[in-house]
Amino acid sequence: MERHSSSSSSSSSSPNEEDDLQNLLDENDEIPPSSQQPPPPPTFDVESLRSRLRRNFKLNLTKRQCIVIFLPLLLVFLYLSTDLTNYFSVPDSVYRPNHEPGRTQEPDLQALYLLRKQETDLSSLWNRTLSISDMKAAVFRQISLNRQIQNALLSPHKTESLSLYGGSHCSRVDQKLSGRKTIEWKPRGDKFLFAVCLSGQMSNHLICLEKHMFFAALLKRVLVIPSHRFDYHYSRIIDIDRINTCVGRKVVVSFEEFWKSRKKQHHHHVHINRFICYFSKPEPCYVDKEHFAKLKALGITIGGKVDSPWEEEDIARPSNKTAEEVEASFRSDEDVIAIGDVFYANVEREWVMQPGGPLAHKCKTLVEPNRLILLTAQRFIQTFLGRNYVALHFRRHGFLQFCNAKNPSCFYPIPQAAHCITRLVEKVDAPVIYLSTDAAGSETGLLQSLLIINGKTVPLVKRPPRDSAEKWDALLYRHGLEGDSQVEAMLDKTICAMSSVFIGASGSTFTEDILRLRKDWGTASVCDEYLCQNEQPNFIADHE
């Protein structure tokens, strides 16, 4: 009972004893020897400081006010008593890395650049007064920068690991060619399909020509490539005879060859028995009086009227058609028929768009640049670019209004475009960018000035004007192809199609033809994308 009473008494008096002890500590700032614990690590005790101020100066401050008042004083004390150069200096080992023979020093240089950036940032922070939120943001930025430094130093080991396991940040796309769905192109030798392609520029016409090949295969006809007096000069940019070699039989003929074989039968003119339009709206075939006059000047006569098998087929809203529908609608016993324009035709899209196309052949693709252009592109790459480069199709001329009529727009301000390009180039780690563009020098100049990664400018490389001291373009010069705008456009496409990664212009058929070549050649990368893909322009002008 006595022990119980003693315990109860001790318990009831403990709060008062704690108050007395606290008062004693407040008055003497010294803990009695019987109460001493091992000294704690030095800390900035805000609560103790507040108690002293309340006692000695009659100031009742909150914890936040104490921090705001005394933290600058603490920083000044540290500045005066500490040699900060030890914290902000870069060790000599960074300047003199112990590299293995043959190993690149690029990661170390990148880390050195980031360390210097961190030194500048920290020095700037030291001379500024920051709020708590600003301090948190600054610390977060330094942590992020530190991670970049770590990644830079570890990058050689990551590269070795990737190469050991066959990995890559931007690997080639597996096209799964074994699963292709194809049809045989076996034409009857006396039945011809005259291709009519009038929509847009060369890229549109090449896409139209490919669709005509599919139509010719479905209808079992030989395809007649249009004359350069009515259309583009196809023989200067693609190898027509190679198409026959790839298919293994005569499936296409040039207009000149077709003319020679037919004029004997028709007394120096060629007759198109039936002219069929794929689209009926907004006007049949895109063929106006001027184009009919050009056909007549070539010695071509047209029998019957120009008609369409579908009354409501509009280029603005093309309907999905099957191969069977095309066969049924365009089947004819006439020797020569013409179909146009099929650029907007939507027939078996998945079948047509697969790698290598819908037709059976032994090549990678049927429509590709001719041998002279292909070799010239390879020589340019060997001279200026090397194996690893990013290609950029930067369409600008006439694209502002075209893109702003779409939702969302595809025309990006130069600084935003530069940010998107830099982001992808960092991923690829490419030293140069090949630039295919119609932009003015003022735009490309600004773009170049903004393409900086780790303190280094990433060069934009364009094809230079002809120089007799350079031999990369000698083949074009010797064969009379120099200065041909369509040849130069196809050369640009070829260089872009051979790049490690390609950045295209959304809505451009020039870009789409490059993507087709990359898909068919097996050069397509998982990192290929349209410029600023999945982003909207950060500024869009009003409509007129």
Coordinates of C-alpha atoms in Angstrom, one line a residue:
M1 CA 0.0 0.0 0.0
E2 CA 2.8 2.4 0.9
R3 CA 4.6 1.6 -2.3
H4 CA 1.4 2.2 -4.2
S5 CA 0.9 5.6 -2.4
S6 CA 4.5 6.6 -3.2
S7 CA 4.0 5.8 -6.9
S8 CA 0.7 7.8 -7.0
S9 CA 2.3 10.8 -5.5
S10 CA 5.2 10.7 -7.9
S11 CA 2.9 10.5 -10.8
S12 CA 0.7 13.4 -9.7
S13 CA 3.7 15.7 -9.1
S14 CA 5.5 15.0 -12.3
P15 CA 3.9 17.8 -14.5
N16 CA 4.9 20.4 -11.9
E17 CA 8.5 19.0 -11.8
E18 CA 8.7 19.2 -15.5
D19 CA 7.6 22.9 -15.4
D20 CA 10.2 23.6 -12.8
L21 CA 12.9 21.9 -14.8
Q22 CA 11.9 23.9 -17.9
N23 CA 12.0 27.2 -15.9
L24 CA 15.4 26.3 -14.6
L25 CA 16.7 25.6 -18.1
D26 CA 15.3 28.8 -19.3
E27 CA 17.0 30.8 -16.6
N28 CA 20.5 29.1 -16.6
D29 CA 20.7 27.5 -20.1
E30 CA 22.4 24.6 -18.5
I31 CA 21.3 21.0 -17.9
P32 CA 22.0 19.6 -14.4
P33 CA 24.8 16.9 -14.5
S34 CA 22.3 14.3 -13.3
S35 CA 20.1 15.0 -16.4
Q36 CA 22.9 15.2 -19.0
Q37 CA 22.6 13.0 -22.1
P38 CA 25.3 12.4 -24.8
P39 CA 25.4 15.7 -26.7
P40 CA 23.2 15.7 -29.8
P41 CA 24.5 16.7 -33.2
P42 CA 24.4 20.5 -33.7
T43 CA 21.1 21.6 -35.1
F44 CA 19.4 24.9 -35.8
D45 CA 16.9 24.7 -32.9
V46 CA 14.1 27.0 -33.9
E47 CA 12.0 26.2 -30.8
S48 CA 14.9 27.0 -28.4
L49 CA 15.7 30.2 -30.2
R50 CA 12.1 31.3 -30.1
S51 CA 12.0 30.7 -26.3
R52 CA 15.1 32.8 -25.7
L53 CA 13.8 35.7 -27.7
R54 CA 10.5 35.5 -25.9
R55 CA 12.3 35.5 -22.5
N56 CA 15.0 38.1 -23.1
F57 CA 13.5 40.5 -25.7
K58 CA 9.8 40.0 -25.0
L59 CA 9.3 39.0 -28.7
N60 CA 6.7 36.4 -29.5
L61 CA 7.7 35.1 -33.0
T62 CA 6.5 32.1 -35.0
K63 CA 8.8 29.4 -36.3
R64 CA 8.5 30.8 -39.8
Q65 CA 9.5 34.3 -38.7
C66 CA 12.5 32.9 -36.9
I67 CA 13.6 31.1 -40.0
V68 CA 13.2 34.1 -42.2
I69 CA 15.2 36.4 -39.8
F70 CA 18.0 34.1 -38.9
L71 CA 18.6 31.9 -41.9
P72 CA 20.3 34.7 -43.8
L73 CA 22.6 35.4 -40.8
L74 CA 23.5 31.7 -40.7
L75 CA 24.4 31.7 -44.4
V76 CA 26.6 34.8 -43.9
F77 CA 28.4 33.1 -41.1
L78 CA 29.0 30.0 -43.2
Y79 CA 30.2 32.2 -46.1
L80 CA 32.8 34.0 -43.9
S81 CA 34.0 30.9 -42.2
T82 CA 34.1 28.4 -45.1
D83 CA 36.3 28.1 -48.1
L84 CA 33.6 27.8 -50.8
T85 CA 36.0 27.2 -53.6
N86 CA 36.4 23.6 -52.3
Y87 CA 32.7 23.1 -52.9
F88 CA 32.4 24.8 -56.3
S89 CA 35.6 23.8 -57.9
V90 CA 35.9 20.9 -60.4
P91 CA 38.4 18.1 -59.4
D92 CA 41.4 17.7 -61.6
S93 CA 40.4 14.2 -62.4
V94 CA 37.4 15.5 -64.4
Y95 CA 39.8 17.4 -66.6
R96 CA 42.2 14.5 -66.9
P97 CA 40.0 11.4 -67.2
N98 CA 41.8 8.1 -67.2
H99 CA 40.4 6.8 -70.5
E100 CA 41.0 3.4 -71.9
P101 CA 42.7 3.6 -75.4
G102 CA 40.2 4.3 -78.1
R103 CA 37.4 5.2 -75.8
T104 CA 35.6 8.4 -76.6
Q105 CA 35.8 11.3 -74.2
E106 CA 32.4 12.8 -75.1
P107 CA 30.6 11.6 -71.9
D108 CA 33.3 13.2 -69.7
L109 CA 33.1 16.5 -71.7
Q110 CA 29.3 16.4 -71.3
A111 CA 29.7 15.8 -67.6
L112 CA 32.2 18.7 -67.3
Y113 CA 29.8 21.0 -69.1
L114 CA 27.0 20.0 -66.7
L115 CA 29.3 20.5 -63.6
R116 CA 30.2 24.0 -64.8
K117 CA 26.5 24.7 -65.3
Q118 CA 25.9 23.5 -61.8
E119 CA 28.7 25.7 -60.4
T120 CA 27.1 28.7 -62.1
D121 CA 23.7 27.9 -60.8
L122 CA 24.9 27.4 -57.3
S123 CA 26.9 30.6 -57.3
S124 CA 23.8 32.4 -58.5
L125 CA 21.7 30.9 -55.8
W126 CA 24.2 32.0 -53.2
N127 CA 23.8 35.6 -54.2
R128 CA 20.0 35.6 -54.2
T129 CA 17.3 35.8 -51.5
L130 CA 14.8 33.0 -52.0
S131 CA 11.4 32.1 -50.6
I132 CA 10.8 28.6 -49.3
S133 CA 9.0 27.6 -52.6
D134 CA 11.8 29.1 -54.7
M135 CA 14.4 27.3 -52.6
K136 CA 12.6 24.0 -53.1
A137 CA 12.4 24.5 -56.9
A138 CA 16.1 25.4 -57.0
V139 CA 17.1 22.3 -55.0
F140 CA 14.9 20.2 -57.4
R141 CA 16.7 21.6 -60.4
Q142 CA 20.1 20.8 -58.9
I143 CA 19.0 17.2 -58.2
S144 CA 17.8 16.9 -61.8
L145 CA 21.1 18.4 -63.0
N146 CA 23.0 15.9 -60.8
R147 CA 21.2 13.0 -62.4
Q148 CA 22.2 14.3 -65.8
I149 CA 25.8 14.3 -64.7
Q150 CA 25.5 10.8 -63.5
N151 CA 23.9 9.7 -66.7
A152 CA 26.7 11.4 -68.7
L153 CA 29.4 9.6 -66.8
L154 CA 27.5 6.2 -67.0
S155 CA 26.7 6.6 -70.7
P156 CA 29.8 4.6 -72.0
H157 CA 28.8 1.7 -69.9
K158 CA 25.2 2.0 -71.0
T159 CA 26.3 2.0 -74.7
E160 CA 28.4 -1.1 -74.1
S161 CA 25.5 -2.8 -72.4
L162 CA 23.2 -1.9 -75.3
S163 CA 25.6 -3.1 -77.9
L164 CA 26.1 -6.4 -76.0
Y165 CA 22.4 -7.1 -76.0
G166 CA 21.7 -5.7 -79.4
G167 CA 19.5 -2.9 -78.0
S168 CA 19.1 0.7 -79.2
H169 CA 17.2 3.7 -78.2
C170 CA 15.9 4.1 -81.8
S171 CA 16.0 0.6 -83.3
R172 CA 14.7 -0.3 -86.7
V173 CA 11.0 -1.2 -87.1
D174 CA 10.4 -4.9 -87.6
Q175 CA 8.2 -4.8 -90.8
K176 CA 7.2 -8.6 -90.6
L177 CA 7.5 -9.0 -94.4
S178 CA 6.7 -12.7 -94.1
G179 CA 3.1 -11.9 -93.6
R180 CA 2.6 -9.7 -96.7
K181 CA -0.7 -10.1 -98.6
T182 CA 0.0 -9.8 -102.3
I183 CA -1.5 -10.4 -105.7
E184 CA 0.3 -11.4 -108.9
W185 CA 0.4 -8.8 -111.7
K186 CA -0.1 -10.9 -114.9
P187 CA -1.3 -8.6 -117.6
R188 CA -2.6 -9.5 -121.0
G189 CA -0.1 -8.1 -123.5
D190 CA -2.7 -6.3 -125.7
K191 CA -4.6 -4.6 -122.9
F192 CA -3.4 -1.3 -121.6
L193 CA -4.2 1.1 -118.7
F194 CA -3.2 4.8 -119.4
A195 CA -2.4 6.4 -116.1
V196 CA -3.7 9.9 -115.5
C197 CA -2.3 11.8 -112.5
L198 CA -3.0 15.5 -112.3
S199 CA -3.4 16.3 -108.6
G200 CA -0.6 18.2 -106.8
Q201 CA 3.1 18.0 -107.4
M202 CA 5.5 15.2 -107.9
S203 CA 5.0 13.3 -104.6
N204 CA 1.2 13.2 -105.3
H205 CA 1.9 11.9 -108.8
L206 CA 4.1 9.1 -107.5
I207 CA 1.5 8.0 -105.0
C208 CA -1.1 8.1 -107.8
L209 CA 1.2 6.1 -110.0
E210 CA 1.6 3.4 -107.4
K211 CA -2.2 3.1 -107.0
H212 CA -2.5 2.8 -110.8
M213 CA -0.1 -0.2 -110.6
F214 CA -2.6 -1.8 -108.2
F215 CA -5.5 -1.0 -110.5
A216 CA -3.6 -2.4 -113.5
A217 CA -2.9 -5.6 -111.6
L218 CA -6.5 -6.0 -110.6
L219 CA -7.6 -5.4 -114.2
K220 CA -4.8 -7.5 -115.8
R221 CA -3.5 -4.7 -117.9
V222 CA -0.1 -3.2 -118.8
L223 CA 0.4 0.2 -117.3
V224 CA 1.4 3.1 -119.6
I225 CA 3.6 5.7 -117.9
P226 CA 2.5 9.2 -119.0
S227 CA 4.6 11.3 -121.3
H228 CA 6.6 14.2 -119.8
R229 CA 4.8 16.5 -122.2
F230 CA 1.6 15.7 -120.3
D231 CA 3.0 14.9 -116.9
Y232 CA 6.4 14.8 -115.1
H233 CA 9.5 13.3 -116.6
Y234 CA 9.3 10.0 -114.7
S235 CA 12.2 8.3 -116.5
R236 CA 14.6 10.9 -114.9
I237 CA 13.7 10.1 -111.3
I238 CA 12.6 6.4 -111.3
D239 CA 13.8 3.3 -113.1
I240 CA 10.8 2.1 -115.2
D241 CA 12.6 -1.0 -116.6
R242 CA 13.5 -2.0 -113.0
I243 CA 9.8 -2.4 -112.2
N244 CA 9.5 -5.1 -114.9
T245 CA 12.6 -6.8 -113.6
C246 CA 11.2 -6.9 -110.0
V247 CA 7.9 -8.3 -111.1
G248 CA 9.5 -10.8 -113.6
R249 CA 7.5 -9.8 -116.6
K250 CA 6.5 -6.8 -118.8
V251 CA 4.0 -4.9 -116.7
V252 CA 4.8 -1.2 -117.4
V253 CA 5.8 0.6 -120.6
S254 CA 6.9 4.2 -121.2
F255 CA 4.7 6.4 -123.3
E256 CA 7.3 6.4 -126.1
E257 CA 7.3 2.6 -126.3
F258 CA 3.5 2.5 -126.1
W259 CA 3.3 5.1 -128.9
K260 CA 5.6 3.1 -131.2
S261 CA 3.6 -0.1 -130.8
R262 CA 0.2 1.5 -131.4
K263 CA 0.7 4.2 -134.0
K264 CA 1.2 1.6 -136.8
Q265 CA -2.4 0.3 -136.1
H266 CA -4.0 3.7 -135.9
H267 CA -2.2 5.7 -138.6
H268 CA 0.1 7.9 -136.5
H269 CA -2.2 8.5 -133.6
V270 CA -3.1 6.6 -130.4
H271 CA -6.7 6.0 -129.4
I272 CA -8.0 5.7 -125.9
N273 CA -11.2 3.7 -126.2
R274 CA -12.7 4.6 -122.9
F275 CA -11.8 7.4 -120.4
I276 CA -13.1 6.6 -116.9
C277 CA -13.0 8.9 -113.9
Y278 CA -12.6 7.5 -110.4
F279 CA -14.2 10.6 -108.8
S280 CA -17.3 12.4 -110.0
K281 CA -17.0 15.4 -107.7
P282 CA -16.1 18.2 -107.6
E283 CA -15.3 17.7 -111.3
P284 CA -14.6 14.5 -113.3
C285 CA -11.0 13.3 -113.2
Y286 CA -9.5 16.8 -112.7
V287 CA -9.2 16.8 -116.5
D288 CA -10.0 20.3 -117.9
K289 CA -9.8 21.6 -121.5
E290 CA -6.1 22.4 -121.1
H291 CA -5.2 18.8 -120.3
F292 CA -7.4 17.5 -123.1
A293 CA -5.6 19.9 -125.5
K294 CA -2.2 18.4 -124.3
L295 CA -3.4 14.9 -125.0
K296 CA -4.6 15.9 -128.5
A297 CA -1.2 17.5 -129.1
L298 CA 0.4 14.2 -128.3
G299 CA -1.6 12.6 -131.1
I300 CA -4.1 10.9 -128.6
T301 CA -7.8 10.7 -129.5
I302 CA -10.4 9.8 -126.9
G303 CA -13.5 7.7 -127.8
G304 CA -16.9 8.2 -126.0
K305 CA -17.5 10.6 -123.2
V306 CA -15.6 11.0 -119.9
D307 CA -17.7 9.3 -117.2
S308 CA -17.5 7.8 -113.7
P309 CA -18.9 4.5 -112.4
W310 CA -19.9 6.2 -109.1
E311 CA -22.2 9.2 -109.1
E312 CA -21.4 10.4 -105.6
E313 CA -17.7 9.7 -105.2
D314 CA -16.2 13.0 -103.8
I315 CA -12.5 13.6 -103.3
A316 CA -13.4 15.4 -100.0
R317 CA -15.0 12.3 -98.6
P318 CA -13.6 9.2 -100.5
S319 CA -15.4 6.1 -99.6
N320 CA -13.7 2.8 -98.8
K321 CA -13.7 0.5 -101.8
T322 CA -12.7 -3.2 -102.1
A323 CA -10.6 -4.8 -104.8
E324 CA -13.7 -6.6 -106.0
E325 CA -15.6 -3.3 -106.4
V326 CA -12.8 -1.8 -108.5
E327 CA -12.6 -4.9 -110.8
A328 CA -16.4 -4.8 -111.3
S329 CA -16.6 -1.1 -112.0
F330 CA -13.6 -0.7 -114.3
R331 CA -13.6 -4.0 -116.1
S332 CA -13.7 -3.5 -119.9
D333 CA -12.9 -5.4 -123.1
E334 CA -11.5 -2.3 -124.8
D335 CA -7.8 -2.4 -125.6
V336 CA -6.9 0.9 -124.1
I337 CA -8.6 2.5 -121.1
A338 CA -7.6 5.6 -119.1
I339 CA -8.4 6.0 -115.4
G340 CA -7.9 9.3 -113.5
D341 CA -7.2 10.7 -111.0
V342 CA -6.8 8.0 -108.3
F343 CA -4.5 9.9 -105.9
Y344 CA -7.4 10.3 -103.4
A345 CA -8.8 6.8 -104.0
N346 CA -9.3 4.8 -100.8
V347 CA -9.0 1.1 -102.0
E348 CA -7.8 -1.7 -99.7
R349 CA -5.8 0.8 -97.6
E350 CA -4.1 -1.7 -95.3
W351 CA -3.2 -3.9 -98.2
V352 CA -1.8 -1.0 -100.3
M353 CA 0.1 0.5 -97.4
Q354 CA 1.9 -2.6 -96.2
P355 CA 5.7 -2.7 -96.6
G356 CA 6.6 -3.5 -100.2
G357 CA 3.1 -2.7 -101.4
P358 CA 0.2 -5.0 -102.5
L359 CA 1.9 -6.6 -105.5
A360 CA 4.1 -9.7 -105.6
H361 CA 7.7 -8.9 -106.6
K362 CA 11.3 -9.8 -105.7
C363 CA 12.6 -6.3 -104.7
K364 CA 12.1 -4.3 -101.6
T365 CA 9.9 -1.8 -103.4
L366 CA 8.7 -1.2 -106.9
V367 CA 8.9 2.6 -107.1
E368 CA 12.3 3.9 -105.9
P369 CA 14.8 6.5 -107.1
N370 CA 16.8 5.6 -110.2
R371 CA 20.4 4.3 -109.8
L372 CA 22.1 7.6 -110.5
I373 CA 20.1 9.4 -107.7
L374 CA 20.7 6.5 -105.3
L375 CA 24.4 6.6 -105.8
T376 CA 24.6 10.3 -105.6
A377 CA 22.7 10.2 -102.2
Q378 CA 25.2 7.6 -100.9
R379 CA 28.1 9.8 -102.0
F380 CA 26.6 12.8 -100.3
I381 CA 26.1 10.9 -97.1
Q382 CA 29.7 9.6 -97.1
T383 CA 31.0 13.1 -97.8
F384 CA 28.9 15.2 -95.3
L385 CA 26.8 13.1 -92.9
G386 CA 28.2 9.7 -92.0
R387 CA 26.2 6.7 -90.8
N388 CA 24.4 8.3 -87.9
Y389 CA 22.3 11.4 -88.8
V390 CA 18.8 12.7 -88.3
A391 CA 16.9 13.9 -91.4
L392 CA 14.4 16.7 -91.1
H393 CA 11.8 17.7 -93.7
F394 CA 10.9 21.2 -92.6
R395 CA 8.1 22.3 -94.9
R396 CA 7.3 26.1 -94.6
H397 CA 6.4 27.7 -97.9
G398 CA 2.6 27.8 -98.3
F399 CA 2.2 25.7 -95.2
L400 CA 1.1 28.5 -92.8
Q401 CA -2.4 28.9 -94.3
F402 CA -2.6 25.2 -95.2
C403 CA -1.9 24.1 -91.6
N404 CA -4.0 26.8 -89.9
A405 CA -7.0 25.6 -91.9
K406 CA -6.6 22.2 -90.1
N407 CA -7.5 21.4 -86.5
P408 CA -5.0 21.1 -84.9
S409 CA -2.6 23.3 -86.9
C410 CA 0.7 21.8 -88.1
F411 CA 2.7 25.0 -88.4
Y412 CA 5.0 25.5 -85.4
P413 CA 6.9 28.6 -84.3
I414 CA 10.6 28.2 -84.8
P415 CA 11.6 28.1 -81.1
Q416 CA 9.0 25.4 -80.4
A417 CA 10.1 23.4 -83.5
A418 CA 13.7 23.7 -82.3
H419 CA 12.8 22.3 -78.9
C420 CA 11.0 19.3 -80.5
I421 CA 14.0 18.7 -82.8
T422 CA 16.5 18.9 -80.0
R423 CA 14.6 16.5 -77.8
L424 CA 14.7 13.8 -80.5
V425 CA 18.3 14.5 -81.5
E426 CA 19.4 14.0 -77.9
K427 CA 17.7 10.6 -77.9
V428 CA 19.5 9.6 -81.1
D429 CA 22.8 11.1 -80.1
A430 CA 23.4 12.2 -83.8
P431 CA 26.1 14.7 -84.6
V432 CA 24.3 16.3 -87.6
I433 CA 20.9 17.0 -89.0
Y434 CA 20.2 16.8 -92.7
L435 CA 17.8 19.6 -93.6
S436 CA 15.3 19.3 -96.5
T437 CA 13.3 22.5 -96.6
D438 CA 11.8 25.3 -98.7
A439 CA 12.1 27.7 -95.7
A440 CA 13.6 31.2 -96.1
G441 CA 17.1 31.7 -94.8
S442 CA 15.8 33.9 -92.0
E443 CA 13.9 30.9 -90.6
T444 CA 16.6 28.3 -91.0
G445 CA 19.1 30.7 -89.5
L446 CA 17.0 31.2 -86.4
L447 CA 16.4 27.4 -86.2
Q448 CA 20.1 26.7 -86.4
S449 CA 20.9 29.2 -83.6
L450 CA 18.5 27.4 -81.3
L451 CA 19.7 23.8 -81.9
I452 CA 22.2 23.6 -79.0
I453 CA 22.7 20.4 -76.9
N454 CA 25.1 20.3 -74.0
G455 CA 26.7 23.6 -75.0
K456 CA 27.3 22.5 -78.6
T457 CA 25.5 23.5 -81.8
V458 CA 24.1 20.6 -83.8
P459 CA 24.8 21.6 -87.5
L460 CA 22.0 21.7 -90.0
V461 CA 23.4 20.3 -93.3
K462 CA 21.9 21.2 -96.7
R463 CA 23.0 20.3 -100.1
P464 CA 25.5 22.9 -101.2
P465 CA 25.6 24.6 -104.6
R466 CA 27.6 22.7 -107.2
D467 CA 31.4 23.0 -106.8
S468 CA 33.7 21.4 -109.3
A469 CA 36.1 20.6 -106.5
E470 CA 33.5 18.3 -105.0
K471 CA 32.7 15.0 -106.7
W472 CA 29.7 13.7 -104.8
D473 CA 27.3 15.0 -107.5
A474 CA 29.4 14.2 -110.5
L475 CA 27.1 11.5 -111.8
L476 CA 24.2 13.9 -112.1
Y477 CA 26.3 16.4 -113.8
R478 CA 27.7 13.9 -116.3
H479 CA 24.2 12.6 -117.2
G480 CA 22.6 16.0 -117.7
L481 CA 20.5 15.8 -114.5
E482 CA 22.0 18.7 -112.6
G483 CA 19.6 21.5 -111.9
D484 CA 16.4 19.5 -112.5
S485 CA 14.1 20.4 -109.6
Q486 CA 12.4 17.0 -109.6
V487 CA 15.7 15.2 -109.6
E488 CA 16.9 17.3 -106.7
A489 CA 13.6 16.7 -104.8
M490 CA 14.1 12.9 -105.3
L491 CA 17.7 13.2 -104.1
D492 CA 16.4 15.0 -100.9
K493 CA 13.9 12.2 -100.4
T494 CA 16.6 9.5 -100.8
I495 CA 19.0 11.1 -98.3
C496 CA 16.1 11.5 -95.8
A497 CA 15.0 7.9 -96.4
M498 CA 18.5 6.6 -95.5
S499 CA 18.8 8.5 -92.2
S500 CA 18.9 6.9 -88.7
V501 CA 15.8 8.8 -87.7
F502 CA 13.4 10.9 -89.7
I503 CA 11.4 14.0 -88.6
G504 CA 8.6 14.7 -91.1
A505 CA 6.0 17.4 -91.8
S506 CA 2.5 16.4 -91.0
G507 CA 0.2 16.8 -94.0
S508 CA 3.0 16.7 -96.6
T509 CA 3.0 14.0 -99.3
F510 CA 6.7 14.6 -99.7
T511 CA 7.1 13.3 -96.1
E512 CA 4.6 10.5 -96.8
D513 CA 6.7 9.3 -99.8
I514 CA 9.9 9.4 -97.6
L515 CA 8.1 7.3 -94.9
R516 CA 7.0 4.8 -97.7
L517 CA 10.6 4.4 -98.8
R518 CA 11.8 4.0 -95.2
K519 CA 9.2 1.4 -94.6
D520 CA 10.0 -0.5 -97.8
W521 CA 13.8 -0.3 -97.5
G522 CA 13.7 -1.4 -93.9
T523 CA 15.2 1.9 -92.6
A524 CA 12.2 3.0 -90.6
S525 CA 13.0 3.7 -86.9
V526 CA 10.8 3.4 -83.9
C527 CA 11.8 7.1 -83.2
D528 CA 10.5 8.4 -86.6
E529 CA 7.9 11.1 -86.0
Y530 CA 6.2 14.2 -87.4
L531 CA 7.6 17.5 -86.2
C532 CA 6.3 18.2 -82.6
Q533 CA 4.1 15.1 -82.9
N534 CA 1.2 15.2 -80.4
E535 CA 1.8 18.9 -79.7
Q536 CA -0.2 21.9 -80.8
P537 CA 1.5 25.1 -81.8
N538 CA 1.9 27.4 -78.8
F539 CA 0.7 30.3 -80.9
I540 CA -1.8 30.3 -83.9
A541 CA -2.7 33.3 -86.0
D542 CA -6.3 34.3 -86.6
H543 CA -8.0 33.5 -89.9
E544 CA -8.4 36.3 -92.5

